Amino acid sequence: MKAIVRIILLVSFLPYVLLNLKAFGFFGGLGANPVEAITHDTGIWGIRFLILTLALTPLYHYSKQEVLRKLPKPIGLVAFFYVLNHFLCYAIIDQAGDLGVIVIDIIETPYLIVGWAGFLCLLAVGLASFNSFQEWFNKNRSTISGLVYTAAILGVWHFYWQEKVVSYEAVLDSVMMILLILWRLRISTEKSPS
Amino acid sequence: MSSIRKSKQVIKSSEITPESVYLNRRSVLQTIGTLSTGLAINLFVNDSINANENQLTFSPNNKYSTTESLNSYEDITTYNNFYEFGMQKSDPYNYGSQFEPKPWSVKVSGEANKTGVFDLDDLIDINALEERIYRLRCVEAWSMVIPWVGIPLASIIKKLQPKLNAKYVAFETVYRPKQMPGQRRPALDWPYIEGLTMQEAMHPLTIIAVGLYGKELLNQNGAPMRLVVPWKYGFKSIKSINKIHFQSKKPLTSWNISAPNEYGFLANVNPEVDHPRWSQARERRIGAGFFGTKQPTLMFNGYAEDVANLYSGISLRRNF
C-alpha cells in the first residue's frame, strides 16, 4: 500500500519536473513569456490536484479501494505545493517581491483577491498538517475538509475570472466542482445527524 | 495574382537586433538548454531569422519609429493572440501553417467611390513600403517592440475615395474555419470585426502591415495584411483583413460584443483606466528577462504627443 502511495506521489510531481526541464530549454522551453508560463502551469496543476483531492472521497465511497483513503492528505499537500509555487512565482518573480506593489496589485485586481483568499485557506491546512499539529488535524477533519472545499471553489473562481474567453478547462473544472459539492451535500444530509 | 514579389532588402532588421535582447536570462537559460539538448533550438532560431525567403524592399521611417530594443523574431512569431488559430499564445505559431494567404483579395464596400474586390497589390504599393518600429501593448498587460513593414492606411483610403458621410472604417478578418482551427469554436463571434473612426484611420501612425523584420508576415502574425494602430490595445489591430467597409455609423467590434463592459470601441492604451478585472498601470515587456520588472504603461502607449488631440474633449474613462 505504502509503495503505491509513493508511486502516485512521484507521478504527481511529474508536471513540476517537466516545468523545470522546460525552464532549462528542454521540450521547446517556456516560450517568450516564461514568467507567465510558470505562473499558469503551477496554477492550473494546483487546481487539478485540489479537485483530485476532493474527488478521492467519492471515489473511495463507490470503489472501496483502500488506497484511495490514504491519498487525500498527500495529494492535498501536492496541490498545496503547486499553489505555493504559483504564489511564489507571482510574488517573487512577477511582482519582483515588492510588497507594496503586491498589495496594490491585489487590491486592484479582483481575481487576485479571490486567489489570495484561497491560498490562505490552503496555507492553514498545510500548516495544520505538520507533525506538531497532527492530533488537531485528525480531530478537526471537517474543518480541514471545509477549508479545502473553500480553497478549491476560490481557486476555480480565480482561474475562471482571469480568462478573457472561458476555456474548456475552466468549464470542466467548474462542472467538477459543482458535482463534488452536490455529492458532498447529499452525503452530509444522508448521514446527519451522525 | 496578388503576391508580394520577392526582392532584395535594403536593411536587414534582424541584423540590428540589439545585443541586450539576446543577453536576457531566458536566452541564457535557452543556451544552456541548447548545449544540453543539441541543436534543436539553435537551428530553429537561426532558421527563422536568417532565411532569405520572402524579403521585402522598404525604407526605414525614423520619424515614427522608436529606438527601443526590438523583440526577437522568435518572440514575435511564437507568442501572440490570434484566436482564429486558438486561445493559447503559442497556438497561432503551432496551428497557423494550414492557412493560405496567397492569393488574396479584399472586398471594399460602403460609402466610397471606389468599391469592389481588389487584389492585395492593387491596394498596397509595394514600392512605398516603410519600416515602422512600434511598441505593441496587449490588453493583457504585456508588450513588445516590433519592426513592422507596411504603408500608411491613409494611402489606401485615399485611393478608395471615401464619401463625406464615411465617418468610420470597418474591417473584417477572413472566415476560413477549415484553415483556422480556432474559428471552429465559438470563442468569439466569427468573423472577427474591428473598426476605427475616419480620423484614426487617416492618422499617419496607423498602418497596414504586410511584413515584419523585413520579411512578409507569417500566418500567425496576420498574413498577408493587417492593421497596426500602435496607441490602441493590440486587439484593435485586426489581422488577415479581407473586407473594408466605409460607413456613417460606429461599427460593431468583436471584443466589445463579447464583453461590452470590458472592451470599448476606442480601446486606447490608458494606464489610468483599468480593465474591470486587472490593472493597466504596468506592463511586462516580453524579452525583458526572467527577473525583468514590469514597466509603467504610458498614456496612448507613448504616442500621446501624436494622437491625444484626436480625443480632446472626450472622457477617456467613459469611452474606454
PDB file of N, CA and C in Angstrom, chain B residues 1-3 5 102-103 119 121:
ATOM      1  N   MET B   1      -2.099  37.872 -60.055  1.00  0.00           N
ATOM      2  CA  MET B   1      -2.037  37.258 -58.726  1.00  0.00           C
ATOM      3  C   MET B   1      -1.550  38.285 -57.713  1.00  0.00           C
ATOM      4  N   SER B   2      -1.945  38.046 -56.513  1.00  0.00           N
ATOM      5  CA  SER B   2      -1.702  39.113 -55.551  1.00  0.00           C
ATOM      6  C   SER B   2      -0.628  38.734 -54.543  1.00  0.00           C
ATOM      7  N   SER B   3       0.510  38.399 -55.035  1.00  0.00           N
ATOM      8  CA  SER B   3       1.562  38.099 -54.074  1.00  0.00           C
ATOM      9  C   SER B   3       2.575  39.238 -54.068  1.00  0.00           C
ATOM     10  N   ARG B   5       6.084  40.465 -54.422  1.00  0.00           N
ATOM     11  CA  ARG B   5       7.246  39.895 -55.089  1.00  0.00           C
ATOM     12  C   ARG B   5       8.464  39.854 -54.174  1.00  0.00           C
ATOM     13  N   LYS B 102      -2.146  33.436 -49.885  1.00  0.00           N
ATOM     14  CA  LYS B 102      -1.998  33.800 -51.292  1.00  0.00           C
ATOM     15  C   LYS B 102      -2.829  32.859 -52.168  1.00  0.00           C
ATOM     16  N   PRO B 103      -3.522  33.330 -53.163  1.00  0.00           N
ATOM     17  CA  PRO B 103      -3.713  34.755 -53.489  1.00  0.00           C
ATOM     18  C   PRO B 103      -4.658  35.419 -52.497  1.00  0.00           C
ATOM     19  N   ASP B 119      -7.228  43.163 -55.577  1.00  0.00           N
ATOM     20  CA  ASP B 119      -6.095  42.302 -55.239  1.00  0.00           C
ATOM     21  C   ASP B 119      -5.209  43.024 -54.240  1.00  0.00           C
ATOM     22  N   ASP B 121      -2.130  43.580 -54.313  1.00  0.00           N
ATOM     23  CA  ASP B 121      -1.217  44.505 -54.996  1.00  0.00           C
ATOM     24  C   ASP B 121      -1.888  45.803 -55.423  1.00  0.00           C
TER      25      ASP B 121
END
